Coordinates of C-alpha atoms in Angstrom, one line a residue:
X1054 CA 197.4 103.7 35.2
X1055 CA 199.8 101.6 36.7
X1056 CA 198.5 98.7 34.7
X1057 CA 199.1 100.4 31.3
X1058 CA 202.4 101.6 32.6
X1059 CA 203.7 98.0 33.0
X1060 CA 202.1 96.5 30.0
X1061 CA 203.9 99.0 28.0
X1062 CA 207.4 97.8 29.7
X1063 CA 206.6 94.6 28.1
X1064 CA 208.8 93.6 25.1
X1065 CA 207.7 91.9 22.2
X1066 CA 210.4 89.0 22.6
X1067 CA 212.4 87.8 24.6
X1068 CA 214.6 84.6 24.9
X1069 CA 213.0 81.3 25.6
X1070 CA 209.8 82.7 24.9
X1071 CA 209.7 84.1 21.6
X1072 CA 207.0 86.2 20.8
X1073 CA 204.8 84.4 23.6
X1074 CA 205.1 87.8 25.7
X1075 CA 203.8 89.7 23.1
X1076 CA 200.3 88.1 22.4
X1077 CA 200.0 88.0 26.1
X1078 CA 200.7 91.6 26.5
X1079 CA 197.9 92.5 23.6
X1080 CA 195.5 90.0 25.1
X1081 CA 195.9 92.3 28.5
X1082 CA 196.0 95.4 27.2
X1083 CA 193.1 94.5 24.9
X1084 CA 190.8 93.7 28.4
X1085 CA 193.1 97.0 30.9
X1086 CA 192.4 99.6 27.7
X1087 CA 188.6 100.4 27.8
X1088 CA 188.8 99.5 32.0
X1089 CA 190.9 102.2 31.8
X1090 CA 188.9 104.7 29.5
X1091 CA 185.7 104.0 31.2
X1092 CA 187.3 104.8 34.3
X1093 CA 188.9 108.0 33.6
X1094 CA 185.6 109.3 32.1
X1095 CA 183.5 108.3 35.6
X1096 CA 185.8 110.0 37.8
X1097 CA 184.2 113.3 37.8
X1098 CA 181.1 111.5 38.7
X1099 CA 183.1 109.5 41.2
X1100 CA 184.8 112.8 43.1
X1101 CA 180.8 114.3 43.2
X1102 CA 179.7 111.2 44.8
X1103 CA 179.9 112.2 48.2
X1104 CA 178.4 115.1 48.1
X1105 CA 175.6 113.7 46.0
X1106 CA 174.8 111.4 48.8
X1107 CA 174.8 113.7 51.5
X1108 CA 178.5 113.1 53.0
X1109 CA 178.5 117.5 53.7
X1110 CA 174.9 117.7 54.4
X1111 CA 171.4 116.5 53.8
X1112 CA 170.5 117.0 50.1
X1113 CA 166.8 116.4 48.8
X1114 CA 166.2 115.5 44.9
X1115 CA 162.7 115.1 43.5
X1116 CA 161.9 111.7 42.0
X1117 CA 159.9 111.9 38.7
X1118 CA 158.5 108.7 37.0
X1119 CA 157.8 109.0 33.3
X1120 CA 155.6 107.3 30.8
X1121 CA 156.6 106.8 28.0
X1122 CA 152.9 106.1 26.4
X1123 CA 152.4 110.1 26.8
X1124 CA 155.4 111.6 25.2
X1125 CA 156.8 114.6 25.6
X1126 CA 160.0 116.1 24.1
X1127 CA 162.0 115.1 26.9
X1128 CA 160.6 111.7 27.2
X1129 CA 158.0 110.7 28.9
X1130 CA 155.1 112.7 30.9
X1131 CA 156.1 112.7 34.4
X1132 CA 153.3 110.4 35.9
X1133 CA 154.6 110.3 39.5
X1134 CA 156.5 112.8 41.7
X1135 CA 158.0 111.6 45.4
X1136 CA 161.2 113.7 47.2
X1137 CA 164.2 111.7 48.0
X1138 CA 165.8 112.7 51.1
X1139 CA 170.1 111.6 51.7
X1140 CA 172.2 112.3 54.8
X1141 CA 175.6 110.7 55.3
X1142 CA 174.7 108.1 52.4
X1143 CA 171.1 107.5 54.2
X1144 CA 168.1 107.1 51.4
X1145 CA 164.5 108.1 53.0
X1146 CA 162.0 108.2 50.1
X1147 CA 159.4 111.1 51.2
X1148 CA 155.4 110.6 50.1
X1149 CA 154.5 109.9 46.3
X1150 CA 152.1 111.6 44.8
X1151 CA 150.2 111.2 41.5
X1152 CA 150.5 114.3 39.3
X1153 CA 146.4 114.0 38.7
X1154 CA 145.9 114.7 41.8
X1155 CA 144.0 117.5 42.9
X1156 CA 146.5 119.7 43.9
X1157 CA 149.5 118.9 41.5
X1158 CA 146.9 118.8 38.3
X1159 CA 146.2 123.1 39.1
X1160 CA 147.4 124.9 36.3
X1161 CA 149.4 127.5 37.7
X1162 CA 152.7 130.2 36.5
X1163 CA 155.7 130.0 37.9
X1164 CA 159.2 131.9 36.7
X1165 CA 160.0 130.5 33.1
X1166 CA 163.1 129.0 32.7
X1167 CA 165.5 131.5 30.7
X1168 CA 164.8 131.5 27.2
X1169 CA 162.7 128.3 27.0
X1170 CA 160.3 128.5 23.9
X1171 CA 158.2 125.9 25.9
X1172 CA 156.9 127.8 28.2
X1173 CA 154.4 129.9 27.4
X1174 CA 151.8 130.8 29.8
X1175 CA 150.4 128.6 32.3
X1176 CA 151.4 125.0 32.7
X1177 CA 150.5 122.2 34.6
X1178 CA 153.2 119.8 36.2
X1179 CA 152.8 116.9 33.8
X1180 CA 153.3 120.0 30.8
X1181 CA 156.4 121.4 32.0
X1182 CA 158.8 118.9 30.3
X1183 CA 158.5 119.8 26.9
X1184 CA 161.3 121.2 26.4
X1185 CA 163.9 118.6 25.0
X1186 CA 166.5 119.1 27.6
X1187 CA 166.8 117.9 30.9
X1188 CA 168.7 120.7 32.3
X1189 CA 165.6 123.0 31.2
X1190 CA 162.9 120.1 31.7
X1191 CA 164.3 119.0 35.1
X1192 CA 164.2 123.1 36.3
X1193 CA 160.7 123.5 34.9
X1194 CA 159.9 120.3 36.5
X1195 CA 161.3 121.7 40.1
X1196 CA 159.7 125.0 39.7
X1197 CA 156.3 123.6 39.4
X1198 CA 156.9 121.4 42.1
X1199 CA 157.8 124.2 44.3
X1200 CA 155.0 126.1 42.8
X1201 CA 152.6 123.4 44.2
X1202 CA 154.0 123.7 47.6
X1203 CA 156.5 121.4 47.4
X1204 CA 159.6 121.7 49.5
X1205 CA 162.7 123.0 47.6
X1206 CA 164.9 120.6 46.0
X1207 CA 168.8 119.7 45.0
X1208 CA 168.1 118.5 41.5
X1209 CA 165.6 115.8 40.1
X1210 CA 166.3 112.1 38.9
X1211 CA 163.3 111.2 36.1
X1212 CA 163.7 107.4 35.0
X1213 CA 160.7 105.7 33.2
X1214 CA 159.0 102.5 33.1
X1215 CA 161.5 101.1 30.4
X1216 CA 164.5 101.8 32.6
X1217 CA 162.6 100.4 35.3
X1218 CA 161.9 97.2 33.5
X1219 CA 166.1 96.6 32.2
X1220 CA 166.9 97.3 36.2
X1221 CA 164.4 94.1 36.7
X1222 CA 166.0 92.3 34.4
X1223 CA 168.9 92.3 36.8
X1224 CA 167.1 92.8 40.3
X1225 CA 164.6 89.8 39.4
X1226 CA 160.4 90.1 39.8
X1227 CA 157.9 92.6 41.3
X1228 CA 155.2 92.8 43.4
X1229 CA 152.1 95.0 41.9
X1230 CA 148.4 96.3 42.7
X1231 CA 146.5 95.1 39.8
X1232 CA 148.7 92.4 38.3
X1233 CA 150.6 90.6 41.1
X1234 CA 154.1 89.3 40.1
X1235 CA 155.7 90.6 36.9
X1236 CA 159.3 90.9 35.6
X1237 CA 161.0 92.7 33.4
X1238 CA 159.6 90.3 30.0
X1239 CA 156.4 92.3 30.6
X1240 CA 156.4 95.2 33.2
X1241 CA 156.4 98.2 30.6
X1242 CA 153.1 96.2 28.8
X1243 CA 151.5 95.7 31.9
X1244 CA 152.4 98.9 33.5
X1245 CA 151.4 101.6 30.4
X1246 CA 150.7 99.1 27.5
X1247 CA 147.3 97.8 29.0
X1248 CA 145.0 100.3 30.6
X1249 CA 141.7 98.3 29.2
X1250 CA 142.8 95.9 32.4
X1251 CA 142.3 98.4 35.1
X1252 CA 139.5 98.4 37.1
X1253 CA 139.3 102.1 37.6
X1254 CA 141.6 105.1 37.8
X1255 CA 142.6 105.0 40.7
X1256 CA 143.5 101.6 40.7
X1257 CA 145.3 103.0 37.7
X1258 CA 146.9 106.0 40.2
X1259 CA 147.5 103.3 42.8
X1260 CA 149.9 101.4 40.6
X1261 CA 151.4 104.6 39.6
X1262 CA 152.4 105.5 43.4
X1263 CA 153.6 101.8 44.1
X1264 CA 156.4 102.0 41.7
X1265 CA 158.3 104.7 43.6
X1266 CA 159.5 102.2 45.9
X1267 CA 160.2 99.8 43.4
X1268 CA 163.0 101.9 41.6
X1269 CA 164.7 102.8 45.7
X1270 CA 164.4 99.3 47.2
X1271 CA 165.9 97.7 43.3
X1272 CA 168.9 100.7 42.7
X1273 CA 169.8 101.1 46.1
X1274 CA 169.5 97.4 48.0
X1275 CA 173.1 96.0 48.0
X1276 CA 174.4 93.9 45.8
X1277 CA 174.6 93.8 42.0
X1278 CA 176.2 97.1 42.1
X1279 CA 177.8 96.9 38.5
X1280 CA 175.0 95.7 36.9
X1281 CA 173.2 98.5 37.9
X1282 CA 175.0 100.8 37.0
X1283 CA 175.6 99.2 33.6
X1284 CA 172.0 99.6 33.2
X1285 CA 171.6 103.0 34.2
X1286 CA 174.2 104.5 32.0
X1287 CA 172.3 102.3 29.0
X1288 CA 169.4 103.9 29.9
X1289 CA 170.6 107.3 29.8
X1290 CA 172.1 106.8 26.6
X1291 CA 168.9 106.1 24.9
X1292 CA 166.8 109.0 27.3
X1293 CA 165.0 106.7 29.9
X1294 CA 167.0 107.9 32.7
X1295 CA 168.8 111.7 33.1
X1296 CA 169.7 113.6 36.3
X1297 CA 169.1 117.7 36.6
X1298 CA 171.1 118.7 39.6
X1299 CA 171.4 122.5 40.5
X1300 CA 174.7 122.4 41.8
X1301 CA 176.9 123.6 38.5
X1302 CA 180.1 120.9 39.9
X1303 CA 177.9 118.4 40.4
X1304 CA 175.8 118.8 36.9
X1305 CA 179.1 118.9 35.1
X1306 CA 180.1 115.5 36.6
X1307 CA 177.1 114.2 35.4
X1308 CA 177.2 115.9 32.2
X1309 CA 180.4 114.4 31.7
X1310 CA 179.2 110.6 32.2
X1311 CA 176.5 111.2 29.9
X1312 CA 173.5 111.2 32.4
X1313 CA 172.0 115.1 31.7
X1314 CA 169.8 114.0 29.4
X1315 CA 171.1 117.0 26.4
X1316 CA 171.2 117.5 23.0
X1317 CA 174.2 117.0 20.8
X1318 CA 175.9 120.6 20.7
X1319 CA 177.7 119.2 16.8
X1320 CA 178.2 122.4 14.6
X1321 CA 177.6 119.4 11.9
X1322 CA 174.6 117.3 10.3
X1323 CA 171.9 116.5 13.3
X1324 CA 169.7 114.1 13.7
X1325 CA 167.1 114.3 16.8
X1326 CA 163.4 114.1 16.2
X1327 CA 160.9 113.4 19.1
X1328 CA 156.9 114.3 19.1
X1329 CA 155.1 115.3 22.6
X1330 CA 151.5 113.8 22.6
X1331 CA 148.7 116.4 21.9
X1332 CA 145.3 114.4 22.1
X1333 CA 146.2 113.6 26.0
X1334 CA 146.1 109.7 25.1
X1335 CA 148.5 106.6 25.8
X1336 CA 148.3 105.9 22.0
X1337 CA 152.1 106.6 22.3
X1338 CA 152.7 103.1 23.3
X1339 CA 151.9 101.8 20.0
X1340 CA 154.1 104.6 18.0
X1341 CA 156.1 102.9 15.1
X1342 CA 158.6 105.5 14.1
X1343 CA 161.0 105.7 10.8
X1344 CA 163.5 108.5 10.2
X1345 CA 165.6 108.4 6.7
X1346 CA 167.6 111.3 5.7
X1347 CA 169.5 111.4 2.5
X1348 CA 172.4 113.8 2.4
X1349 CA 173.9 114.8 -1.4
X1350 CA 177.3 116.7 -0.1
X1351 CA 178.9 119.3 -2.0
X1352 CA 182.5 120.2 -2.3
X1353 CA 182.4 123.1 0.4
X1354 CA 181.1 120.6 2.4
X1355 CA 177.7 121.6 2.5
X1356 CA 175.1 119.1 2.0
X1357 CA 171.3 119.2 0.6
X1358 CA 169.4 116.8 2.7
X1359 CA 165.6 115.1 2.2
X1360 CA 164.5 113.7 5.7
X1361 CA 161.4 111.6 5.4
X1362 CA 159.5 110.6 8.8
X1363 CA 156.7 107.7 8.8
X1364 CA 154.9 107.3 11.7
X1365 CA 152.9 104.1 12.2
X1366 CA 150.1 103.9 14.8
X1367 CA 149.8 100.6 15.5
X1368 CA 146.6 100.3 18.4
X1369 CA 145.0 97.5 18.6
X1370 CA 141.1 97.4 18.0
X1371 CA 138.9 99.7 20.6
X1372 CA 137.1 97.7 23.0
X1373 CA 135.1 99.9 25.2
X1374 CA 131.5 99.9 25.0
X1375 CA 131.4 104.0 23.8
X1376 CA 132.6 105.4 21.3
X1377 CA 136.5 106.1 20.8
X1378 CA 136.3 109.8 22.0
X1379 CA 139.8 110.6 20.2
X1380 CA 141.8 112.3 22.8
X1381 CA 141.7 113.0 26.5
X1382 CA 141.6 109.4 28.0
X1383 CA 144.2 106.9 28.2
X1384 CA 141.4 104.5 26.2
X1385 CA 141.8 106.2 22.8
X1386 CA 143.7 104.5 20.2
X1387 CA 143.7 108.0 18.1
X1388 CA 147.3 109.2 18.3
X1389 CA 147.8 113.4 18.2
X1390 CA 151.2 114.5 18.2
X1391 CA 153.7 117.8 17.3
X1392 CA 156.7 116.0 15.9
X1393 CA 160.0 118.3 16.7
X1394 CA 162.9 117.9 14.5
X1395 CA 165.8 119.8 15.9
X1396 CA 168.0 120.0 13.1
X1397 CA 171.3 121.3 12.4
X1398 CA 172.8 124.8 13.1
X1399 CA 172.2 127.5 10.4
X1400 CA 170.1 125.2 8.1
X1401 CA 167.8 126.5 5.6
X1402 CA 164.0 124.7 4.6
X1403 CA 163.5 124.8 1.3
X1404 CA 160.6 123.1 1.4
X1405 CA 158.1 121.0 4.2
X1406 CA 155.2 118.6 3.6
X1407 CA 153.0 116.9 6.2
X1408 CA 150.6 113.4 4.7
X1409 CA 151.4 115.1 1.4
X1410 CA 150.1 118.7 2.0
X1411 CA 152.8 121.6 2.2
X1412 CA 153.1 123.5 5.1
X1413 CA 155.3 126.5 5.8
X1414 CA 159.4 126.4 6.0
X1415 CA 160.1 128.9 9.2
X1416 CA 162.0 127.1 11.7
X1417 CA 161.8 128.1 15.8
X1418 CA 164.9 128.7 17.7
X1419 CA 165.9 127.0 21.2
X1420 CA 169.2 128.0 22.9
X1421 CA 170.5 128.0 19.1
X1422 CA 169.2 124.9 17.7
X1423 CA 166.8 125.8 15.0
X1424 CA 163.3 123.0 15.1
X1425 CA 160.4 122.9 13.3
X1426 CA 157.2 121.6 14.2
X1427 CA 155.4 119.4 12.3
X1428 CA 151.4 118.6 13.5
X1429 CA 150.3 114.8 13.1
X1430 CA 147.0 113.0 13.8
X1431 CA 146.8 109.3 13.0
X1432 CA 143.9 107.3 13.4
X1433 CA 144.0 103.7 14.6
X1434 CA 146.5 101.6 12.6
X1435 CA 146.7 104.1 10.0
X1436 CA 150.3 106.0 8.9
X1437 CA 151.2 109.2 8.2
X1438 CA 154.6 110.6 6.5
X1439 CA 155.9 114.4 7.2
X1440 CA 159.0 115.0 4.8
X1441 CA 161.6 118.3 4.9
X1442 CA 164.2 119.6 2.6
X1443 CA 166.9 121.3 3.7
X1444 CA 170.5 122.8 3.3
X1445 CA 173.2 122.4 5.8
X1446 CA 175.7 124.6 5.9
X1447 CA 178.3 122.3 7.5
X1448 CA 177.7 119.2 7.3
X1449 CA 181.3 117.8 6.4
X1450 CA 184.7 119.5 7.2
X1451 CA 186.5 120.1 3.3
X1452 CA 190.1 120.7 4.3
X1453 CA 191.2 121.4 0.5
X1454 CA 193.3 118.2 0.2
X1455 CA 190.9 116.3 -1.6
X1456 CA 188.8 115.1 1.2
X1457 CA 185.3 115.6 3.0
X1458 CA 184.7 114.3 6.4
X1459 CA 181.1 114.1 6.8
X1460 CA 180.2 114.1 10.7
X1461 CA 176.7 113.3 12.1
X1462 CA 174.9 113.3 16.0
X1463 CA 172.2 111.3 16.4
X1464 CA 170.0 111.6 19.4
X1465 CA 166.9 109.3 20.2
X1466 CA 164.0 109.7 22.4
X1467 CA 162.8 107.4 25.0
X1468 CA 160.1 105.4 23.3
X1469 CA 159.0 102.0 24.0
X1470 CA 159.9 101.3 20.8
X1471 CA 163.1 103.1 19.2
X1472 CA 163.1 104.9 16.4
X1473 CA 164.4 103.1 13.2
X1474 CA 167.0 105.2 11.3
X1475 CA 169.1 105.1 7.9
X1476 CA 170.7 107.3 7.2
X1477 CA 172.8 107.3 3.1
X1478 CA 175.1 110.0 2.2
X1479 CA 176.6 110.5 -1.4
X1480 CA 179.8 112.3 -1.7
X1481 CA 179.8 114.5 -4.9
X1482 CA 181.3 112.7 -8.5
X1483 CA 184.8 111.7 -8.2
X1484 CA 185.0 110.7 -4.5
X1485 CA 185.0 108.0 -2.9
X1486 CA 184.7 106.2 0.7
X1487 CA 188.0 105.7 2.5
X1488 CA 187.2 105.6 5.7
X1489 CA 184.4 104.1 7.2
X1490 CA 182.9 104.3 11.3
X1491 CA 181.6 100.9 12.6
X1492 CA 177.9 100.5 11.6
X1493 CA 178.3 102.2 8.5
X1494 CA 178.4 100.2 5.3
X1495 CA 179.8 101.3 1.6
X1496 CA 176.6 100.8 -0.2
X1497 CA 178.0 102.5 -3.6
X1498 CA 180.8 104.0 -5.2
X1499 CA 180.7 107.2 -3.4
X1500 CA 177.9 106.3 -0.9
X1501 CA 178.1 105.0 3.3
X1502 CA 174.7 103.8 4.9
X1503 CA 174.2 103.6 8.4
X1504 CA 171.0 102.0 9.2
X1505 CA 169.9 101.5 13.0
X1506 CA 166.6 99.7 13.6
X1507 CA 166.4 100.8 16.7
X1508 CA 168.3 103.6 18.2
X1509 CA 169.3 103.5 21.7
X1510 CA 171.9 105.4 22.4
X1511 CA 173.8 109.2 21.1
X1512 CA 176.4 108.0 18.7
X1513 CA 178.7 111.1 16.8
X1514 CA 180.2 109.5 13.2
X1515 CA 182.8 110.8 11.0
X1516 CA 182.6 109.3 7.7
X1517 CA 185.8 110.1 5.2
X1518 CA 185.7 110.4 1.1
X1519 CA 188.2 111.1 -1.0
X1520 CA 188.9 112.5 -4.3
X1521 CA 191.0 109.8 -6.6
X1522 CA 191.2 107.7 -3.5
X1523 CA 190.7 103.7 -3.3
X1524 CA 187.7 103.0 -1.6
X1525 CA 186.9 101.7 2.1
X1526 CA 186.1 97.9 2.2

């Protein structure tokens, strides 16, 4: 504060210097600005600090270690569970367990989170994240745990093995079962990209349990403290890495760094489609995914929209000396999945086609935000498209001056590989593009691309067009 203060004390001449004051203060305020942005929006986070660490009391959290080779809406299926105990700022890291272990693989009931649609009947542990949100996921998550006879918790933390593998990037190599010394080149390959290599399951479950302490000793040793948090908020942002706590003052401060792990609440155009894994295979690993959506606007700013989804299973030849049994072992190359596009509010399917056969247009409701489901089954290597039509009723803002302001959220899901998206929208005859987000390109007269081949973090776009206007660059 006191920075900006200063630097806007600064003239833009004065004598003997010229303008030389000037380009200094823009060079300064260029580097204090962001500093100062970022800081603001981390001190909520920052006042909940102390009493996230135990300064008031001894709080527990339940660790849950994803993989992302077995999706589920959320992200990845929790693979390993281990309580995290802080007091006064002290980390002990309680017993890890496997969730295919005997007792935490029971399928069992336990009170449903309000109004999930996900939860229906009983679940196991390693099922009750399918729900896209962490703040339902991460509940589910603790329920079951508590279900199972675990001791009550304070929240959960759920990071997976491609947040693991960035925080190695700056922590340096690991130790293993199985594979020795990797690093962060190869960790989520070796770790959930290569199960042909282990000896056995349990050597598989051994593995599983040793990465616990990897994620405590590499986040919380000293040093590198910037870093790591640097990697942790890029994480979050593309869904490896979310926080569920159960104090409301303390989830808002996370919720307000961007670490809850939520959907986009836009009353706009929405873009968020995940799949959970229905064939109880890895096959995951190898998903190629491609999202386009191509949005006609109309004048009342409501827009017709085509979305076409290819998915691309791209295994790699079955080696085992059986048969490929197609589901239920991590060996399978065969790829099931429910793809769930959560699209925007009020929208109407006009029509819905999965590998070129129609299938119905009814759309499910969670917490407000219409879905639909869409079954897939791919074979080895082979692709399969799913494609929807639909009408948004709000998918640009039309003041009556002339102008449509189309806004879009994106939101991706933790994959090993991120989706690819492109998005093209076409303003109706007689506009134009006048103003234009970074990313976004003027592709035609009347036409903005944005096209991500990759998407790794939540961004929200307003993209302007004008009526008689002269066009954005």
């Amino acid at each position: 504060d006191a920075a900006q203060v200063e630097l806007g004390q600064v003239h833009d001449s004065a004598l003997g210097v010229g303008t030389r004051l000037a380009e200094a203060r823009d060079q300064a305020e260029e580097v204090v600005t962001p500093l100062a942005a970022t800081a603001r929006s981390t001190k909520p986070l920052t006042d909940a600090l102390p009493d996230l660490f135990g300064a008031g009391g001894q709080k527990s959290y339940l660790l849950a270690l994803l993989n992302p080779s077995e999706q589920r809406f959320s992200g990845g299926a929790p693979l390993t569970l281990a309580p995290l105990t802080v007091d006064d700022g002290r980390l002990t890291v309680g017993e890890a367990r496997d969730t295919t272990d005997r007792d935490l693989y029971k399928v069992g009931r336990w009170p449903r989170v309000d109004g999930n649609p996900f939860h229906t009947g009983k679940l196991r542990i390693s099922t009750a994240t399918y729900a896209p949100d962490w703040s339902v996921s991460g509940e589910e998550l603790l329920r079951g745990w508590e279900r199972r006879g675990g001791a009550p918790q304070d929240g959960l933390v759920a990071v997976d093995v491609v947040a693991l593998a960035d925080l190695l990037r700056i922590t340096g190599p690991v130790d293993v079962p199985v594979y020795g010394t990797i690093d962060s080149s190869n960790f989520t390959q070796k770790l959930v990209g290569d199960y042909d290599t282990y000896p056995s399951n349990q050597a598989r479950h051994d593995l599983n349990l040793a990465l616990v302490p990897v994620f405590a000793d590499r986040l919380f040793s000293p040093g590198q403290g910037r870093q790591k948090i640097e990697s942790i908020r890029d994480s979050a942002r593309g869904r490896h890495f979310a926080l569920w706590m159960r104090d409301p003052d303390v989830q808002a401060a996370v919720t307000d760094v961007g670490l809850s792990g939520e959907l986009s609440d836009t009353d706009h155009d929405y873009l968020a489609v995940f799949n959970r894994n229905t064939n109880a295979s890895k096959a995951d690993y190898w998903q190629r995914r491609e999202v386009t959506s191509d949005v006609q606007l109309r004048e009342d700013g409501s827009a017709k929209v085509r979305m076409t989804i290819t998915v691309h299973n791209d295994s790699p030849p079955y080696t085992a000396p059986f048969g490929d049994p197609r589901g239920g072992t991590s060996l399978t190359r065969w790829n099931g999945m429910d793809l769930g596009v959560f699209l925007p509010e009020g929208v109407e399917v006009g029509s819905a086609t999965v590998a070129g056969k129609a299938v119905g247009t009814d759309v499910f409701d969670y917490y407000g935000r219409p879905y639909k489901l869409l079954r897939l089954t791919l074979p080895p290597t082979e692709t399969r498209t799913a494609e929807l039509e639909y009408v948004v009723p709000e998918a640009a803002t039309a003041p009556g001056d002339g102008t449509l302001a189309y806004r879009l959220d994106a939101t991706p899901q933790g994959m090993v590989v991120p989706q690819a998206v492109t998005v093209t929208v076409h303003w109706p005859p007689g506009y134009d593009v006048t103003e234009l987000p970074d990313g976004w390109t003027r592709s035609a007269a009347g036409t903005a691309t944005w096209d991500d081949p990759g998407l790794v973090t939540q961004p929200s776009f307003t993209v302007v067009g004008s009526s008689g206007a002269q066009a954005a660059p």
